Amino acid sequence: MASTPAQAPTYDLNDGTTIPAIGLGTYPLRDEDGTAAIVSAIEVGYRLIDTAVNYENETEVGEAIRRSGVPRDEILVASKIPGRHHAYDDAVASVRESLGRLGVERTDLHLIHWPNPSQGKYVEAWRALVQLQRDGLVRSIGVSNFTEEHLTRIIDDTGVVPAVNQVELHPRFPQDHMREVHERLGIRTEAWSPMGKRRAPLDEDAVTAAATAYDVSPGQVILRWHVQLGTLPIPKSGDSGRQAENLDVFGFELTDAEMSAISGLAEDDGRLFGGDPDTHEEM
């Protein structure tokens, strides 16, 4: 990994581009307060901003990027095609509409928000993203909440491997199998809900002991765990202090024993993949 002006390392993606090792999740940052919060995140150093059609804040993200004063080419903006837009023409229109709301000529990363298996048209959406990338409207393309079966189907159909798969991933749900699949295929694992939300293990001994040892917060320990796994967390915060804290996880290193202890917090609940719990019904 190499250093960026955002003071965060970057990962190389399989399409020859790079992406910051930590991004900002923006749900549910909306309206003027949401715009101000995203501006704050950019000011403290975030250079990957994650949004989606279903978050209903692409306009705020675009305004924050412009208001920040940071050159557009230094900020990576990611958005997502919702499940209801998977038919080929709908997917193309969805991306173009996102560009309009964001006020940009292209997105830097565009994902299929989830496979929407009951509809079964995610292959069409992937074909659309492949073409949009060739047309220059999208820099990198990927998916979210895809299983190994879903990945295999779109790769076999198009020959194009997603740059990333964004999945629910945190110490209680470390996605060992999917991380192995991604490693084999050359896909970068992105993590939504990287803390675990209501299940966040902030008070667990494995986390608090490491926080004490390195004089950092429990949240920083969890994000450092992600970094050392090689996953790309997308923590969500509208508070400037917390935003800065979440980004400041590159000055210490967990031991193998500490990593194992945190990974040992995993709970076997039988899930194959998640969906953003905030917007699952609309994805």
JSON list of C-alpha atoms in Angstrom, two decimals, residues 17-18 35 44 57 62 64 72 74-75 101 103 124 129 134 175 213-214 223 230 233 242 251 265 275-276 278:
[
{"chain": "A", "resi": 17, "resn": "THR", "atom": "CA", "xyz": [-6.80, 1.88, -10.11]},
{"chain": "A", "resi": 18, "resn": "THR", "atom": "CA", "xyz": [-6.34, 2.56, -6.40]},
{"chain": "A", "resi": 35, "resn": "THR", "atom": "CA", "xyz": [-23.84, 18.20, 3.67]},
{"chain": "A", "resi": 44, "resn": "VAL", "atom": "CA", "xyz": [-10.27, 15.80, 8.11]},
{"chain": "A", "resi": 57, "resn": "ASN", "atom": "CA", "xyz": [-28.31, 11.93, -0.35]},
{"chain": "A", "resi": 62, "resn": "GLY", "atom": "CA", "xyz": [-22.06, 16.25, -4.63]},
{"chain": "A", "resi": 64, "resn": "ALA", "atom": "CA", "xyz": [-20.18, 18.65, -0.12]},
{"chain": "A", "resi": 72, "resn": "ARG", "atom": "CA", "xyz": [-12.62, 16.69, -7.69]},
{"chain": "A", "resi": 74, "resn": "GLU", "atom": "CA", "xyz": [-8.67, 13.83, -5.36]},
{"chain": "A", "resi": 75, "resn": "ILE", "atom": "CA", "xyz": [-12.01, 12.53, -4.09]},
{"chain": "A", "resi": 101, "resn": "ARG", "atom": "CA", "xyz": [-27.71, 14.28, -8.71]},
{"chain": "A", "resi": 103, "resn": "GLY", "atom": "CA", "xyz": [-23.17, 16.81, -10.36]},
{"chain": "A", "resi": 124, "resn": "GLU", "atom": "CA", "xyz": [-28.19, -7.43, -16.71]},
{"chain": "A", "resi": 129, "resn": "LEU", "atom": "CA", "xyz": [-21.92, -1.43, -15.51]},
{"chain": "A", "resi": 134, "resn": "ARG", "atom": "CA", "xyz": [-16.10, 1.24, -21.17]},
{"chain": "A", "resi": 175, "resn": "GLN", "atom": "CA", "xyz": [-17.09, -13.25, 6.58]},
{"chain": "A", "resi": 213, "resn": "ALA", "atom": "CA", "xyz": [-2.43, -1.08, 25.34]},
{"chain": "A", "resi": 214, "resn": "TYR", "atom": "CA", "xyz": [-2.22, 1.41, 22.45]},
{"chain": "A", "resi": 223, "resn": "LEU", "atom": "CA", "xyz": [-11.08, -0.40, 12.42]},
{"chain": "A", "resi": 230, "resn": "GLY", "atom": "CA", "xyz": [-7.06, -6.21, 4.33]},
{"chain": "A", "resi": 233, "resn": "PRO", "atom": "CA", "xyz": [-14.19, -0.36, 6.19]},
{"chain": "A", "resi": 242, "resn": "ARG", "atom": "CA", "xyz": [-15.32, 10.79, 15.56]},
{"chain": "A", "resi": 251, "resn": "GLY", "atom": "CA", "xyz": [-0.15, 4.62, 13.79]},
{"chain": "A", "resi": 265, "resn": "LEU", "atom": "CA", "xyz": [-15.76, -12.77, 18.79]},
{"chain": "A", "resi": 275, "resn": "GLY", "atom": "CA", "xyz": [-28.29, -6.20, 3.05]},
{"chain": "A", "resi": 276, "resn": "ASP", "atom": "CA", "xyz": [-27.99, -2.73, 4.37]},
{"chain": "A", "resi": 278, "resn": "ASP", "atom": "CA", "xyz": [-31.17, 0.71, 7.02]}
]
